[in-house]
Every structure is written in C-alpha cells, then in structure tokens.
Short mmCIF file of C-alpha atoms and ligand atoms in Angstrom, two decimals:
data_model
loop_
_atom_site.label_atom_id
_atom_site.label_comp_id
_atom_site.label_asym_id
_atom_site.label_seq_id
_atom_site.Cartn_x
_atom_site.Cartn_y
_atom_site.Cartn_z
CA MET C 14 12.04 -17.11 -15.25
CA LEU C 15 12.51 -13.76 -15.79
CA VAL C 16 9.68 -11.47 -15.72
CA LEU C 17 8.94 -7.63 -16.62
CA GLY C 18 6.88 -6.15 -14.20
CA ILE C 19 5.22 -2.96 -14.63
CA GLU C 20 3.13 -0.67 -12.11
CA THR C 21 0.73 2.70 -13.23
CA SER C 22 -1.95 2.52 -10.65
CA CYS C 23 -1.58 5.05 -9.02
CA ASP C 24 0.71 8.34 -9.21
CA GLU C 25 4.60 6.33 -9.87
CA THR C 26 5.31 4.66 -12.90
CA ALA C 27 7.70 1.56 -11.98
CA VAL C 28 8.66 -1.05 -14.40
CA ALA C 29 11.16 -3.81 -12.55
CA LEU C 30 12.55 -7.27 -13.66
CA VAL C 31 12.87 -10.07 -11.18
CA ASP C 32 13.50 -13.43 -11.49
CA GLU C 33 12.21 -16.30 -9.72
CA GLY C 34 15.32 -17.09 -7.45
CA ARG C 35 13.89 -13.03 -5.76
CA HIS C 36 16.61 -11.36 -7.49
CA ILE C 37 15.67 -7.46 -8.76
CA ARG C 38 17.92 -6.85 -11.08
CA ALA C 39 16.33 -3.69 -11.98
CA ASN C 40 13.59 -1.86 -10.19
CA LEU C 41 13.33 1.86 -11.45
CA VAL C 42 10.14 4.25 -9.89
CA LEU C 43 9.14 7.23 -11.38
CA SER C 44 7.32 9.54 -8.97
CA GLN C 45 5.33 12.23 -10.60
CA ILE C 46 5.00 14.51 -7.00
CA ASP C 47 6.21 17.57 -8.84
CA GLU C 48 3.05 16.98 -10.82
CA HIS C 49 0.55 16.95 -8.59
CA ARG C 50 1.89 19.06 -6.01
CA PRO C 51 -0.10 21.94 -7.27
CA TYR C 52 -2.72 20.34 -6.67
CA GLY C 53 -2.38 18.96 -3.65
CA GLY C 54 -3.25 15.30 -4.32
CA VAL C 55 -3.03 13.08 -7.65
CA VAL C 56 -5.08 14.55 -10.17
CA PRO C 57 -6.00 10.81 -12.51
CA GLU C 58 -5.75 12.58 -15.82
CA ILE C 59 -2.63 14.08 -15.00
CA ALA C 60 -0.65 11.04 -13.81
CA ALA C 61 -3.22 8.33 -16.69
CA ARG C 62 -0.63 11.38 -19.10
CA ALA C 63 2.11 11.14 -17.33
CA HIS C 64 2.58 7.10 -17.61
CA VAL C 65 2.03 8.01 -21.29
CA GLU C 66 5.01 9.87 -21.77
CA HIS C 67 7.18 7.70 -19.61
CA LEU C 68 6.48 4.48 -19.37
CA ASP C 69 8.03 2.86 -22.91
CA ARG C 70 11.65 4.96 -21.67
CA LEU C 71 11.68 3.44 -17.86
CA VAL C 72 10.64 -0.50 -19.92
CA ALA C 73 14.09 0.43 -22.01
CA GLN C 74 15.80 1.68 -19.14
CA ALA C 75 14.57 -1.42 -17.12
CA MET C 76 15.44 -3.69 -19.93
CA ALA C 77 19.17 -2.27 -19.76
CA GLU C 78 19.67 -2.57 -16.75
CA ALA C 79 19.47 -5.73 -16.01
CA GLY C 80 21.35 -6.53 -18.90
CA ALA C 81 18.36 -8.44 -20.41
CA GLY C 82 16.34 -7.94 -23.87
CA PHE C 83 13.19 -9.45 -24.83
CA SER C 84 13.87 -13.00 -26.05
CA ASP C 85 15.20 -13.02 -22.54
CA LEU C 86 12.26 -12.74 -20.94
CA ASP C 87 9.48 -15.98 -19.77
CA GLY C 88 6.83 -13.77 -18.52
CA VAL C 89 5.32 -9.92 -18.56
CA ALA C 90 3.01 -8.75 -15.17
CA ALA C 91 1.12 -5.38 -15.46
CA THR C 92 -0.21 -4.28 -12.40
CA ALA C 93 -4.37 -4.69 -13.50
CA GLY C 94 -6.25 -2.65 -11.02
CA PRO C 95 -7.25 -1.80 -8.51
CA GLY C 96 -6.88 1.50 -9.05
CA LEU C 97 -6.71 4.58 -11.11
CA ILE C 98 -8.42 3.45 -14.02
CA GLY C 99 -6.84 5.68 -16.86
CA GLY C 100 -3.53 4.87 -15.37
CA VAL C 101 -3.99 1.25 -15.30
CA MET C 102 -4.67 1.34 -18.76
CA VAL C 103 -1.65 2.86 -19.80
CA GLY C 104 0.48 -0.27 -18.25
CA LEU C 105 -2.45 -2.82 -18.38
CA MET C 106 -1.61 -2.45 -23.02
CA THR C 107 1.54 -1.94 -22.51
CA GLY C 108 1.65 -4.80 -20.42
CA LYS C 109 -0.03 -6.29 -23.52
CA ALA C 110 1.37 -4.91 -26.07
CA ILE C 111 5.36 -6.18 -25.59
CA ALA C 112 2.90 -10.26 -24.72
CA ALA C 113 1.70 -10.50 -28.34
CA ALA C 114 4.48 -8.73 -29.54
CA HIS C 115 7.51 -11.18 -27.92
CA ALA C 116 4.43 -14.05 -28.04
CA LEU C 117 4.99 -13.97 -23.99
CA PRO C 118 2.57 -15.43 -21.10
CA LEU C 119 0.57 -12.42 -19.92
CA ALA C 120 -0.29 -11.66 -16.13
CA ALA C 121 -2.78 -9.60 -15.50
CA VAL C 122 -1.40 -8.70 -11.55
CA ASN C 123 -4.30 -7.18 -8.75
CA HIS C 124 -2.10 -4.90 -7.31
CA LEU C 125 -3.54 -5.71 -3.71
CA GLU C 126 -1.53 -8.97 -4.23
CA GLY C 127 1.37 -7.00 -5.42
CA HIS C 128 1.41 -6.15 -1.91
CA ALA C 129 -0.03 -9.02 -0.07
CA LEU C 130 3.22 -11.03 -2.33
CA SER C 131 5.65 -8.32 -1.75
CA ALA C 132 6.53 -10.15 1.87
CA ARG C 133 7.84 -13.17 -0.13
CA LEU C 134 10.13 -11.11 -2.61
CA SER C 135 11.93 -9.68 0.70
CA ASP C 136 12.03 -12.49 2.61
CA GLY C 137 11.20 -15.59 1.50
CA LEU C 138 8.42 -16.22 3.48
CA ASP C 139 5.99 -18.88 3.75
CA PHE C 140 1.70 -19.84 3.92
CA PRO C 141 0.33 -18.91 4.94
CA TYR C 142 0.19 -15.79 7.66
CA LEU C 143 -1.58 -12.99 9.06
CA LEU C 144 -1.68 -9.97 6.81
CA LEU C 145 -1.92 -5.75 7.35
CA LEU C 146 -2.00 -4.17 4.38
CA ILE C 147 -1.97 -0.07 4.65
CA SER C 148 -1.38 2.08 1.79
CA GLY C 149 -3.54 5.47 0.14
CA GLY C 150 -6.23 3.35 -0.49
CA HIS C 151 -6.50 0.23 1.78
CA CYS C 152 -6.11 -1.00 5.69
CA GLN C 153 -7.07 -4.13 5.07
CA LEU C 154 -6.56 -7.43 7.65
CA LEU C 155 -5.88 -10.80 6.32
CA ILE C 156 -5.28 -14.20 6.23
CA VAL C 157 -3.19 -15.14 2.96
CA GLU C 158 -3.24 -18.43 2.56
CA ASP C 159 -1.52 -19.35 -1.30
CA VAL C 160 -1.52 -17.44 -4.24
CA GLY C 161 -5.05 -16.13 -4.65
CA ALA C 162 -6.21 -17.10 -1.82
CA TYR C 163 -7.04 -14.44 0.66
CA THR C 164 -9.32 -14.48 3.45
CA ARG C 165 -10.69 -10.93 4.87
CA LEU C 166 -11.21 -10.05 8.40
CA GLY C 167 -11.30 -6.76 8.53
CA THR C 168 -10.99 -3.43 6.24
CA THR C 169 -11.50 0.32 6.97
CA ILE C 170 -15.79 1.31 7.11
CA ASP C 171 -14.17 5.36 6.05
CA ASP C 172 -11.19 6.83 5.09
CA ALA C 173 -8.18 4.79 3.74
CA VAL C 174 -5.08 4.90 6.39
CA GLY C 175 -2.87 6.76 4.14
CA GLU C 176 -5.62 9.03 3.55
CA ALA C 177 -6.24 10.34 7.15
CA PHE C 178 -1.97 10.49 6.63
CA ASP C 179 -2.47 12.79 4.09
CA LYS C 180 -5.44 14.49 4.72
CA THR C 181 -3.68 15.33 8.45
CA ALA C 182 -0.42 16.65 6.44
CA LYS C 183 -2.59 19.24 3.86
CA MET C 184 -4.39 19.63 7.27
CA LEU C 185 -1.37 21.08 8.75
CA GLY C 186 0.91 22.48 5.88
CA LEU C 187 3.08 19.94 5.14
CA GLY C 188 2.68 19.37 2.08
CA TYR C 189 2.36 16.55 -0.88
CA PRO C 190 2.95 13.52 -0.31
CA GLY C 191 1.59 13.08 3.29
CA GLY C 192 2.71 10.06 4.76
CA PRO C 193 6.68 10.88 5.00
CA ALA C 194 5.28 14.22 6.13
CA VAL C 195 3.53 13.99 8.57
CA GLU C 196 6.14 11.28 9.70
CA ARG C 197 8.98 13.39 9.15
CA ALA C 198 7.51 16.29 10.93
CA ALA C 199 6.57 14.14 13.98
CA ARG C 200 9.80 13.10 14.92
CA ASP C 201 10.54 16.12 16.94
CA GLY C 202 6.91 16.47 18.32
CA ASP C 203 5.59 15.12 21.69
CA ALA C 204 1.99 12.85 21.30
CA ARG C 205 1.10 13.69 24.10
CA ARG C 206 -0.28 16.95 23.23
CA PHE C 207 -3.13 16.56 21.77
CA GLU C 208 -5.92 13.68 22.78
CA LEU C 209 -7.17 12.66 19.79
CA PRO C 210 -9.90 10.07 18.99
CA ARG C 211 -8.81 6.17 18.35
CA PRO C 212 -12.15 5.07 16.50
CA LEU C 213 -12.85 1.43 17.00
CA LYS C 214 -9.98 0.98 19.48
CA GLY C 215 -11.12 -1.95 22.15
CA ARG C 216 -13.92 -3.17 19.80
CA GLU C 217 -14.78 -6.99 19.04
CA GLY C 218 -13.44 -7.12 15.40
CA CYS C 219 -10.93 -6.55 12.62
CA HIS C 220 -12.68 -3.05 11.27
CA PHE C 221 -10.80 0.18 10.61
CA SER C 222 -12.18 3.59 11.00
CA PHE C 223 -10.11 7.04 10.13
CA SER C 224 -12.77 9.92 9.88
CA GLY C 225 -13.83 10.88 13.23
CA LEU C 226 -9.97 11.06 13.92
CA LYS C 227 -9.34 12.97 10.61
CA THR C 228 -12.22 15.03 11.59
CA ALA C 229 -10.33 15.72 15.07
CA VAL C 230 -7.40 16.53 13.52
CA TRP C 231 -9.03 18.80 11.69
CA TYR C 232 -10.90 20.56 15.10
CA THR C 233 -7.61 21.39 16.80
CA VAL C 234 -6.45 22.65 13.78
CA LYS C 235 -8.73 25.24 13.71
CA LYS C 236 -9.43 26.35 17.94
CA LEU C 237 -5.83 26.85 17.11
CA GLY C 238 -6.15 28.90 14.40
CA GLY C 239 -4.18 26.70 11.58
CA ASP C 240 -7.28 27.47 9.11
CA THR C 241 -6.50 31.17 8.69
CA GLN C 242 -2.57 30.81 9.67
CA ARG C 243 0.78 28.71 9.87
CA LEU C 244 0.93 26.79 13.09
CA PRO C 245 3.53 27.19 14.33
CA ARG C 246 6.71 25.16 14.65
CA GLN C 247 6.47 23.19 17.68
CA MET C 248 2.80 23.09 17.03
CA THR C 249 2.67 21.12 14.10
CA ALA C 250 5.02 18.66 15.02
CA ASP C 251 3.03 17.82 18.03
CA LEU C 252 0.12 17.38 16.09
CA ALA C 253 2.05 15.20 13.58
CA ALA C 254 3.12 12.42 16.65
CA SER C 255 -0.43 12.89 18.47
CA PHE C 256 -2.40 11.90 15.14
CA GLN C 257 0.88 9.35 14.11
CA ALA C 258 0.27 8.04 18.03
CA ALA C 259 -3.27 7.65 17.59
CA VAL C 260 -3.20 5.77 14.12
CA ALA C 261 -0.55 3.54 15.84
CA ASP C 262 -2.98 2.71 19.29
CA VAL C 263 -5.78 1.93 17.11
CA LEU C 264 -3.98 -0.63 14.48
CA CYS C 265 -1.97 -1.79 17.31
CA ASP C 266 -5.96 -2.90 18.61
CA ARG C 267 -6.71 -3.90 15.26
CA THR C 268 -4.53 -6.46 14.45
CA GLY C 269 -4.40 -7.76 18.07
CA ASN C 270 -7.84 -9.24 17.36
CA ALA C 271 -6.43 -10.37 13.76
CA PHE C 272 -4.50 -12.80 16.14
CA ALA C 273 -6.70 -14.67 18.03
CA SER C 274 -8.82 -14.91 14.51
CA MET C 275 -5.13 -16.52 13.36
CA ARG C 276 -3.77 -18.52 15.64
CA ALA C 277 -7.83 -20.26 15.54
CA ARG C 278 -7.67 -20.97 12.12
CA HIS C 279 -3.91 -21.62 12.17
CA PRO C 280 -3.28 -22.81 15.31
CA ASP C 281 1.39 -23.04 14.19
CA ALA C 282 0.93 -20.31 12.48
CA ASN C 283 3.20 -17.00 13.50
CA ASP C 284 4.15 -15.11 11.11
CA PHE C 285 2.57 -11.49 10.60
CA VAL C 286 2.99 -9.11 7.95
CA VAL C 287 2.84 -5.58 7.40
CA ALA C 288 2.85 -3.94 3.67
CA GLY C 289 2.10 -1.29 1.78
CA GLY C 290 2.88 2.46 1.28
CA VAL C 291 2.26 2.92 4.49
CA ALA C 292 4.35 -0.04 6.39
CA ALA C 293 7.23 2.42 5.33
CA ASN C 294 6.81 4.80 8.71
CA ASP C 295 9.08 3.63 10.91
CA LEU C 296 7.17 3.98 14.12
CA LEU C 297 4.34 1.87 12.75
CA ARG C 298 6.37 -0.63 12.23
CA ALA C 299 7.84 -0.52 15.22
CA ARG C 300 4.58 -0.12 17.25
CA LEU C 301 3.12 -3.09 15.22
CA GLY C 302 6.76 -5.30 16.03
CA GLU C 303 6.16 -4.68 19.41
CA VAL C 304 3.06 -6.13 19.55
CA ALA C 305 3.18 -8.89 17.18
CA GLY C 306 6.19 -10.21 19.55
CA ALA C 307 3.58 -10.45 22.53
CA ASN C 308 1.05 -12.46 20.94
CA GLY C 309 3.69 -14.76 19.78
CA PHE C 310 3.78 -13.60 16.25
CA SER C 311 7.00 -12.33 14.31
CA MET C 312 6.52 -9.03 11.82
CA THR C 313 7.70 -8.92 8.41
CA ALA C 314 8.27 -5.84 7.17
CA PRO C 315 9.22 -5.74 3.38
CA PRO C 316 11.84 -2.72 2.68
CA PRO C 317 10.59 0.70 2.71
CA ALA C 318 11.07 0.88 -1.64
CA LEU C 319 9.10 -2.67 -1.69
CA CYS C 320 6.23 -1.63 1.27
CA THR C 321 5.91 1.86 -1.11
CA ASP C 322 4.19 1.58 -4.99
CA ASN C 323 7.23 -0.15 -6.93
CA GLY C 324 7.22 -2.55 -9.81
CA ALA C 325 9.06 -5.48 -8.68
CA MET C 326 6.51 -6.80 -6.23
CA ILE C 327 4.26 -6.98 -9.73
CA ALA C 328 7.25 -8.47 -11.21
CA TRP C 329 7.33 -11.10 -8.28
CA ALA C 330 3.35 -11.70 -8.07
CA GLY C 331 3.85 -12.09 -12.15
CA ILE C 332 6.11 -14.90 -10.96
CA GLU C 333 3.82 -16.56 -8.00
CA ARG C 334 1.54 -16.65 -10.86
CA LEU C 335 2.65 -17.71 -14.07
CA SER C 336 4.73 -20.54 -12.29
CA ARG C 337 1.32 -22.20 -11.07
CA GLY C 338 0.20 -21.57 -15.47
CA MET C 339 -2.42 -18.57 -14.13
CA ARG C 340 -1.42 -16.49 -17.36
CA ASP C 341 -4.07 -14.07 -17.92
CA PRO C 342 -5.77 -13.97 -21.98
CA LEU C 343 -4.26 -10.95 -23.98
CA ASP C 344 -8.38 -9.76 -23.90
CA ALA C 345 -7.84 -9.12 -19.20
CA PRO C 346 -10.03 -5.85 -18.51
CA ALA C 347 -8.41 -3.12 -16.58
CA ARG C 348 -10.36 -2.45 -13.18
CA ALA C 349 -11.10 0.07 -11.21
CA ARG C 350 -12.27 -1.67 -8.03
CA TRP C 351 -11.09 -5.46 -7.07
CA PRO C 352 -11.46 -6.53 -3.38
CA LEU C 353 -8.54 -8.88 -3.10
CA ASP C 354 -11.87 -11.63 -1.29
CA PRO C 355 -14.67 -11.00 -3.44
CA HIS C 356 -16.37 -12.96 -0.42
CA ALA C 357 -15.82 -11.00 2.19
CA ALA C 358 -18.77 -9.54 3.80
CA LYS C 359 -19.15 -5.94 3.32
CA ALA C 360 -18.28 -3.77 6.42
CA PRO C 361 -20.78 -2.39 8.54
CA GLY C 362 -21.54 1.05 7.42
CA ALA C 363 -19.40 1.12 4.46
CA GLY C 364 -19.21 3.57 1.66
CA ALA C 365 -18.74 4.19 -2.31
CA LYS C 366 -14.50 2.63 -1.41
CA GLU C 367 -16.19 -0.97 -0.98
O1 LIG J 9 1.16 1.76 -1.14
P1 LIG J 9 1.16 3.32 -2.11
O2 LIG J 9 2.12 3.64 -2.51
O3 LIG J 9 0.56 3.31 -3.03
C1 LIG J 9 -1.56 3.20 -3.13
O4 LIG J 9 -1.20 1.44 -3.42
O5 LIG J 9 -2.01 3.33 -1.97
O6 LIG J 9 0.97 3.26 -0.53
C2 LIG J 9 0.85 5.18 -0.72
C3 LIG J 9 0.55 5.51 0.96
C4 LIG J 9 0.38 7.57 0.45
O7 LIG J 9 -1.25 7.36 1.51
C5 LIG J 9 1.02 7.99 1.43
O8 LIG J 9 1.18 9.18 2.82
C6 LIG J 9 1.99 6.56 2.32
O9 LIG J 9 1.28 5.91 1.71
N1 LIG J 9 2.81 6.61 3.06
C7 LIG J 9 3.24 6.37 4.69
C8 LIG J 9 4.62 6.86 4.52
N2 LIG J 9 5.23 7.15 2.96
C9 LIG J 9 4.40 6.59 1.95
N3 LIG J 9 2.55 6.87 5.54
C10 LIG J 9 3.42 7.09 6.83
N4 LIG J 9 4.53 7.84 7.17
C11 LIG J 9 5.06 7.05 6.09
N5 LIG J 9 6.63 7.05 6.26
ZN1 LIG J 10 0.30 0.27 -3.26
#
C-alpha cells in the first residue's frame, strides 16, 4: 500500500509518500518561517495563501522523488484538523480532488493522530503505549490502545508547552520559531541562575499548566530591564536554560503520574512515546528518557524530523486507517477543533483551547 500524505494545518506545507512497509519514499516540508517572521508568529491568512501557492508543486515534486505516478497510489491522506481552518481546507480540498480524480480512497486524518502514531512509523511500535504529545497547540498525556482508541489522562489547563517556548523566545528577543531558538540559547546557560515556578508539580493527576511559568519569565525579563533593551547574552542564555529546566521538571513530574495510570490499566505494558514538535528538544528527550527508565518504561521518540509537522506522519496515519477499512467520504469536514479522545473530561479551569 502506497499513500500520499498532505499536511497544511499550521505553517508548514508538507507532502510525503509512505508505504506500508514503513518506507518513507518522499518527505518534503516547506517552512513558511520567512513569511511569518516579520510578525513574530504565524498569521493564519498568510499561512493559508502560502499553502495554496506551494501545495500543487510540492505534490508533483514528492511524486517525482518517489518515482510514482497517481496510478501507483492506493490512497490519499490529508490533515482534516485540528488547526488553522484556512490551511486545513487547502490541504483537505487538494487531497479530495486527487482522490476524486484518480478514484482513490480518502483518509481525512486528525493531525494529533498523525503525531500519536508517528512512533509506529519510525520504530514499528506495538499497541498499547503511553503517549506524551507536546506541540505548539497541545500538551497531553494519552493511552494509545489502537488506531482511533485514545484515552486522555491529562491536558493543559492554559497554554500548550510549545506556545510557552515560543512566547519565552519572543520575550528574550530570540525570534521565531521559538522552540529551537530557546534550546540553542540554553546550551550555554546556567539553569540554576533563575528560580522559576514549576506549575502543578507534586500535585495529583496528569494535567499541565504553563501560563504561570510564562508570566514568571516575563517578570524576570522586566526586572532585568530586558523589556526595554536586549539582555546581555549570558543572561539570556541563563534564563532560557532556567525556563527549559522548569519545563523539563514539570513534564517529568506529570508523566510520572501517568506511568502509574498506565500500569493500572495495562499491567504488562512498558512502552512510552514522546511525540510532537517539542519532542525534538534534546534536553527534554534526555530527561523524559531517564524518568521513563526509572519507572520501568522504555521511551521511543521519533527522529526530530518526524516530531515537527510533516507529511509522512499523515501518510502513515492514512495507511493505518485505510488498511483497517476506515475510509472517509469526499464531504468529510475540515475542523478547527477535533479532540483525539472525545469522551475526555474537561480539564479544571480549561478555557477556549479545550
Ligand atoms: O508539532 P509541531 O511542529 O506543530 C504543531 O502541531 O503545533 O510543533 C511546533 C512547536 C512550536 O511551538 C515549536 O517552537 C516547538 O514545537 N519546537 C520546539 C523545538 N522544535 C520545535 N520546542 C522546543 N525545542 C525544540 N527543539
Ligand atoms: Zn503538529
């Protein structure tokens, strides 16, 4: 089975071809960073227009790279949400058009399911496993039992962890995109220089909170005079490192509670996956690997290029669904919001992001 995957839910236009033997035959990611940089973040209208401008060419390029024609495909997978709705519509409509024109089955893929199953593409992992999904829009702990079978143990009650990285980068004048910039700056920093809060650490349950940490970074920057001028390089590095250490502590603490919930439900399970854009961070990978080991779990993290948004994970989710006979109609809707576990209880105090 060979499937074309299309991803357009945020600021990456991505197309890939993947086969059911887990071979990635082409994987193209066109970042719109330069188009959004002047605004310090993703502008939805600019993103949607850029997807329109680049997607057709990228599909042709990916097909050529894979040495495949449309007649070689067994299906088309496109992200149908959640995400910036204009961009999602561009990718989903393109996927539908290709499916209709070549009489191929369509998989309207949940972007979060793409991240959730990415470790099965990279490492061939079996179900069930515990998943920490950390990205620009999400921070969730889920038990993954099968394709389409997700139980959410916890989520963020305010900001997503990637959002906290991006906002911290902005406050420190490190630019956009923020996650990699904070990680780079933190490399020369002293993580003990600034004392920052660890929201919800030590508390029961698996929910997260990052807005207090973000505010603490803001007050620290302000106190140091960094809101009116650029902080000295070492101070920026120390604050970036202190922030990253606080995030690591919180993620490890909350995931620690999730290991216990996973054991209660699946006593023999010992796989833990960390996925999503923030999982590209080396320090977080190392710290989470340690805490997994201490709890008797073995951690799998897809390579960084499969953690940040990409078309291969969407093509793979398409393969998983289509090979189980789960195909979608050509009027499948684009969705701005689409939870993986529709039965999950609302997080206490959760706002619109839920
Ligand atoms: O999964 P993703 O590519 O897009 C969403 O679905 O949101 O995640 C993007 C997020 C951004 O917030 C970005 O700053 C963050 O992942 N990110 C990182 C790193 N690389 C990307 N955060 C921390 N360290 C990194 N190395
Ligand atoms: Zn993503």
